[in-house]
Amino acid sequence: MANKITERTEDFSQWYQDVIREGKLADHSPVRGSMVIRPNGFALWENMKQALDQMFKDTGHENAYFPLFIPKSFLSKEAKHVEGFAKECAVVTHSRLRSTDDGVEVDPESKLEEELIVRPTSETIIWDSYRNWIQSYRDLPILINQWANVVRWEMRTRLFLRTMEFLWQEGHTAHATKQEAVEETTRMLEVYRTFAEDFMAMPVIKGVKTESERFAGAEDTYCIETLLQDNKALQAGTSHFLGQNFAKAFDVKFQSSEGEHEYVWATSWGVSTRLIGGLIMTHSDDQGLVLPPKLAPNQVVIVPIWKSDEEKEEVMDYCDDIVSELKERDIRVKVDDRENMSPGWKFNEHEATGIPVRLTIGPRDLKNNNAELARRDTLDKNIVEREGLAQRVDDLLKTIQEKLYTTAKERIEDNTHSVDSYDEFKDIIENEGGFVYAHWDGTAETEEKIKEETKATIRCIPLEDGEEGECMVTGKPSKQKVLFARAY
Amino acid sequence: MANKITERTEDFSQWYQDVIREGKLADHSPVRGSMVIRPNGFALWENMKQALDQMFKDTGHENAYFPLFIPKSFLSKEAKHVEGFAKECAVVTHSRLRSTDDGVEVDPESKLEEELIVRPTSETIIWDSYRNWIQSYRDLPILINQWANVVRWEMRTRLFLRTMEFLWQEGHTAHATKQEAVEETTRMLEVYRTFAEDFMAMPVIKGVKTESERFAGAEDTYCIETLLQDNKALQAGTSHFLGQNFAKAFDVKFQSSEGEHEYVWATSWGVSTRLIGGLIMTHSDDQGLVLPPKLAPNQVVIVPIWKSDEEKEEVMDYCDDIVSELKERDIRVKVDDRENMSPGWKFNEHEATGIPVRLTIGPRDLKNNNAELARRDTLDKNIVEREGLAQRVDDLLKTIQEKLYTTAKERIEDNTHSVDSYDEFKDIIENEGGFVYAHWDGTAETEEKIKEETKATIRCIPLEDGEEGECMVTGKPSKQKVLFARAY
């Protein structure tokens, strides 16, 4: 099998599509903007989901499930929320088809009294339920998460990064005090940072969005931002402090321990299958997918090689022992003993699907008590001893996990700049890309002017304190440098 | 807290709703026919999902995810399929809202060129993908499962048992031969039987549907059927042999090892959140939910009792040790140490939410090295020794699991009848209900006549062989007795 993956330097966007195709992660669907997540892609999402779900449960959250359809009138209840989502809503208007001579048509008699919106996010339908669940301070906090599909009508889509339908989790919490809600917002942002860095090996910067980039209906949107191999930024997760906006829109009050009736404080937070796009663009190379061991559906693949039936039996016995030893260490391993493919064909496939470690075992390895061990990330190959193999593989998986993180971290640091003049800013954004720290006067006007002139947006106001200075465009005072980049 | 649950003998349907409300399993949603699955209900579904998912993986299946929206024209491709689903389709016709003076309205300019159907089931969108994935016999079999939400517009809904939107899994497999596909269909039916009986403790009968009850587009629909406490039947899962119908509709051919081009053989199979309704109506009682230990989100709850801070510390230490011992045995345990509720209030809640085993620990138990152990299913209470407690609880959970099954099995056997005359049949259906075996001549006419006259339907033609005889209605020959009941 010839390598069918375009080189990154040649055409990054084509490379991304090729990696997804050869890694069998996803397909475009006949419904424009939708995708089919194939078993390899879904197994990766399952591992991400499992790790995140455990982190949510460890921080006291429970899962629930709210309806897919939201009455149109619900969306209108929070003014900014509807403004933000009205232009990208799939609307259900009818409930039946009827037969015609050439097939079926929508039955006009089945028109709904009130149109239903396919959820673009669930604040409104959830806060409608919370009104029924919350009477007193004893009912608070409510700490709920939902794993669901959502739909946002998008015209320019890209597999995983931006699709009309996507899978995500959305946390929705209700609190008695502002302080508790703010703490929840930053706690979940930290959960996302931990997940991104420790599991995805994807370094991120934590910050808060400017007003113009805020979630529709939020008082503050916190985010994690990363930088991909093409030097464009990606928003990888957001956590919103919603204030009392949704409680007011849905009239959700509670009786405090002092007997007062007060509006409830809210947060929401989410990450989606978009993370898979970020993962690909952080680690993968011209051979295809590179996956961090903690998330890889298969961490190790063993390729047995034989010429005769007798050899086969001996080789397979040798492999089975290795499999047992690896499984004892909870290593996810599979043996690729398919008969109708050459080892070279298999190697290509395993590289394209990003299995972190490959062991090749032939009759010579049996004789010498060896195995050939190959690393996906570096493409290094070595002959290693059979003795201590499981321990070596276990260690190697940890090494790879760390190496992917430090490589990405160094890449991002090398492509992060700090500038003092707008000329320097424009030059870097135009010619190099990457993260650029610069002073900004805090106004939406200046933010918009920079965006129009350079296509760079403020990714976030970093949570870490910075020094005061003067806006690179207007010269007005700035509290700290903010983070700019061109972004997906 | 007074018990707010209506007795079963008084009003079974109200009892069912009360059990769900007091068990905090689900709410009606403002969108007619949709439901909100609350954390208690969803935790139960997660456990069911996890057990089933493992069984699917153990039988070689992988998970994937296909789009929510199906182009209208896809549904029409398989004639019987569209006939079956046309009258219950949520149809998306527009993609935007626009502001008006009193809120928002659907933007008429956003009308879609082709309407989209919210999937009622995914055969059509999946077989459109399979056409791209299958060229040769080497690409077969494809063994894929999907966990998803689906929508079927229903007017008469009931929480869990019949809702407009529901959660389910749908397996969709593609095979080179008819035999393989039939084997897959019956293999998955057996997986469902095992899950229903071994995990849900819900005895079922395996059979095949009559032509009139077949899935729209199937050649044969296999099912598992159970009998609930009100003597009505419930179809709990179906597995369809689809023949080459969808392969022909979507033009999916493969090159066989002999070089011939042949249509692919298909199956599909699914179970849904409807199972939760079956679980409730199989085991629960007038005190509320009764859950089989294998699926209960919490298997054990510990209620500590104290009067002073000093007692509290001692009691909590004693409880913590028990928790550690139970967790070592992978028993799911929680301590209910909420301060603002009385023990009696907690006991009621734990009964209503169906926690199989409750341990109550007070200062006297510490002194005597005891614990009070209560069983949810029998409501028995005993003082037991602290020594060997974890082992005793572990054994008890297994006992309860078995007991629930045998109790349900006996109830179903007691309510299963075999008749030879139509008068006897009508008498039993009208006055007792339950499962009734009777001879039937195999025609849709007789089946329809019986349904009209008695509201009983043929639940299935049991897979077990029966003796030949004569139809109770027409006297025509019958190969075996079939299973009748009034059903949900």
PDB file of N, CA and C in Angstrom, chain B residues 311-340:
ATOM      1  N   GLU B 311     -20.389  10.725  69.267  1.00  0.00           N
ATOM      2  CA  GLU B 311     -20.997   9.533  68.659  1.00  0.00           C
ATOM      3  C   GLU B 311     -20.816   9.543  67.154  1.00  0.00           C
ATOM      4  N   LYS B 312     -20.997  10.727  66.567  1.00  0.00           N
ATOM      5  CA  LYS B 312     -20.890  10.838  65.120  1.00  0.00           C
ATOM      6  C   LYS B 312     -19.537  10.333  64.631  1.00  0.00           C
ATOM      7  N   GLU B 313     -18.473  10.779  65.316  1.00  0.00           N
ATOM      8  CA  GLU B 313     -17.137  10.403  64.875  1.00  0.00           C
ATOM      9  C   GLU B 313     -16.951   8.884  64.941  1.00  0.00           C
ATOM     10  N   GLU B 314     -17.391   8.309  66.051  1.00  0.00           N
ATOM     11  CA  GLU B 314     -17.251   6.858  66.223  1.00  0.00           C
ATOM     12  C   GLU B 314     -18.066   6.080  65.173  1.00  0.00           C
ATOM     13  N   VAL B 315     -19.313   6.539  65.009  1.00  0.00           N
ATOM     14  CA  VAL B 315     -20.193   5.848  64.055  1.00  0.00           C
ATOM     15  C   VAL B 315     -19.631   5.955  62.635  1.00  0.00           C
ATOM     16  N   MET B 316     -19.149   7.150  62.286  1.00  0.00           N
ATOM     17  CA  MET B 316     -18.635   7.332  60.924  1.00  0.00           C
ATOM     18  C   MET B 316     -17.378   6.483  60.681  1.00  0.00           C
ATOM     19  N   ASP B 317     -16.528   6.368  61.707  1.00  0.00           N
ATOM     20  CA  ASP B 317     -15.342   5.507  61.575  1.00  0.00           C
ATOM     21  C   ASP B 317     -15.747   4.058  61.296  1.00  0.00           C
ATOM     22  N   TYR B 318     -16.735   3.608  62.060  1.00  0.00           N
ATOM     23  CA  TYR B 318     -17.254   2.247  61.935  1.00  0.00           C
ATOM     24  C   TYR B 318     -17.824   2.033  60.507  1.00  0.00           C
ATOM     25  N   CYS B 319     -18.577   3.053  60.041  1.00  0.00           N
ATOM     26  CA  CYS B 319     -19.160   2.972  58.687  1.00  0.00           C
ATOM     27  C   CYS B 319     -18.061   2.970  57.620  1.00  0.00           C
ATOM     28  N   ASP B 320     -17.054   3.823  57.805  1.00  0.00           N
ATOM     29  CA  ASP B 320     -15.989   3.917  56.804  1.00  0.00           C
ATOM     30  C   ASP B 320     -15.288   2.577  56.600  1.00  0.00           C
ATOM     31  N   ASP B 321     -15.091   1.862  57.702  1.00  0.00           N
ATOM     32  CA  ASP B 321     -14.463   0.541  57.602  1.00  0.00           C
ATOM     33  C   ASP B 321     -15.341  -0.412  56.783  1.00  0.00           C
ATOM     34  N   ILE B 322     -16.642  -0.349  57.036  1.00  0.00           N
ATOM     35  CA  ILE B 322     -17.557  -1.220  56.287  1.00  0.00           C
ATOM     36  C   ILE B 322     -17.527  -0.856  54.802  1.00  0.00           C
ATOM     37  N   VAL B 323     -17.530   0.452  54.533  1.00  0.00           N
ATOM     38  CA  VAL B 323     -17.474   0.913  53.140  1.00  0.00           C
ATOM     39  C   VAL B 323     -16.234   0.351  52.442  1.00  0.00           C
ATOM     40  N   SER B 324     -15.086   0.439  53.116  1.00  0.00           N
ATOM     41  CA  SER B 324     -13.845  -0.071  52.506  1.00  0.00           C
ATOM     42  C   SER B 324     -13.965  -1.555  52.184  1.00  0.00           C
ATOM     43  N   GLU B 325     -14.510  -2.310  53.132  1.00  0.00           N
ATOM     44  CA  GLU B 325     -14.637  -3.757  52.904  1.00  0.00           C
ATOM     45  C   GLU B 325     -15.586  -4.063  51.743  1.00  0.00           C
ATOM     46  N   LEU B 326     -16.666  -3.298  51.651  1.00  0.00           N
ATOM     47  CA  LEU B 326     -17.622  -3.537  50.560  1.00  0.00           C
ATOM     48  C   LEU B 326     -17.002  -3.144  49.213  1.00  0.00           C
ATOM     49  N   LYS B 327     -16.296  -2.014  49.211  1.00  0.00           N
ATOM     50  CA  LYS B 327     -15.687  -1.561  47.957  1.00  0.00           C
ATOM     51  C   LYS B 327     -14.613  -2.525  47.463  1.00  0.00           C
ATOM     52  N   GLU B 328     -13.930  -3.154  48.416  1.00  0.00           N
ATOM     53  CA  GLU B 328     -12.934  -4.166  48.022  1.00  0.00           C
ATOM     54  C   GLU B 328     -13.585  -5.292  47.211  1.00  0.00           C
ATOM     55  N   ARG B 329     -14.848  -5.533  47.500  1.00  0.00           N
ATOM     56  CA  ARG B 329     -15.592  -6.569  46.760  1.00  0.00           C
ATOM     57  C   ARG B 329     -16.340  -5.981  45.567  1.00  0.00           C
ATOM     58  N   ASP B 330     -15.988  -4.756  45.182  1.00  0.00           N
ATOM     59  CA  ASP B 330     -16.639  -4.082  44.048  1.00  0.00           C
ATOM     60  C   ASP B 330     -18.135  -3.908  44.235  1.00  0.00           C
ATOM     61  N   ILE B 331     -18.541  -3.758  45.484  1.00  0.00           N
ATOM     62  CA  ILE B 331     -19.954  -3.472  45.763  1.00  0.00           C
ATOM     63  C   ILE B 331     -20.132  -1.953  45.722  1.00  0.00           C
ATOM     64  N   ARG B 332     -21.195  -1.513  45.026  1.00  0.00           N
ATOM     65  CA  ARG B 332     -21.466  -0.075  44.905  1.00  0.00           C
ATOM     66  C   ARG B 332     -22.230   0.380  46.155  1.00  0.00           C
ATOM     67  N   VAL B 333     -21.545   1.172  46.982  1.00  0.00           N
ATOM     68  CA  VAL B 333     -22.118   1.556  48.275  1.00  0.00           C
ATOM     69  C   VAL B 333     -22.038   3.062  48.453  1.00  0.00           C
ATOM     70  N   LYS B 334     -23.071   3.627  49.075  1.00  0.00           N
ATOM     71  CA  LYS B 334     -22.960   5.036  49.477  1.00  0.00           C
ATOM     72  C   LYS B 334     -23.409   5.194  50.924  1.00  0.00           C
ATOM     73  N   VAL B 335     -22.866   6.214  51.585  1.00  0.00           N
ATOM     74  CA  VAL B 335     -23.253   6.532  52.955  1.00  0.00           C
ATOM     75  C   VAL B 335     -24.167   7.746  52.895  1.00  0.00           C
ATOM     76  N   ASP B 336     -25.345   7.609  53.472  1.00  0.00           N
ATOM     77  CA  ASP B 336     -26.284   8.729  53.493  1.00  0.00           C
ATOM     78  C   ASP B 336     -26.155   9.459  54.824  1.00  0.00           C
ATOM     79  N   ASP B 337     -25.204  10.407  54.885  1.00  0.00           N
ATOM     80  CA  ASP B 337     -24.960  11.116  56.148  1.00  0.00           C
ATOM     81  C   ASP B 337     -25.548  12.530  56.129  1.00  0.00           C
ATOM     82  N   ARG B 338     -26.578  12.739  55.310  1.00  0.00           N
ATOM     83  CA  ARG B 338     -27.208  14.065  55.272  1.00  0.00           C
ATOM     84  C   ARG B 338     -27.737  14.420  56.659  1.00  0.00           C
ATOM     85  N   GLU B 339     -27.492  15.637  57.084  1.00  0.00           N
ATOM     86  CA  GLU B 339     -27.784  16.016  58.466  1.00  0.00           C
ATOM     87  C   GLU B 339     -29.217  16.507  58.677  1.00  0.00           C
ATOM     88  N   ASN B 340     -29.831  17.021  57.614  1.00  0.00           N
ATOM     89  CA  ASN B 340     -31.125  17.672  57.825  1.00  0.00           C
ATOM     90  C   ASN B 340     -32.330  16.759  57.547  1.00  0.00           C
TER      91      ASN B 340
END
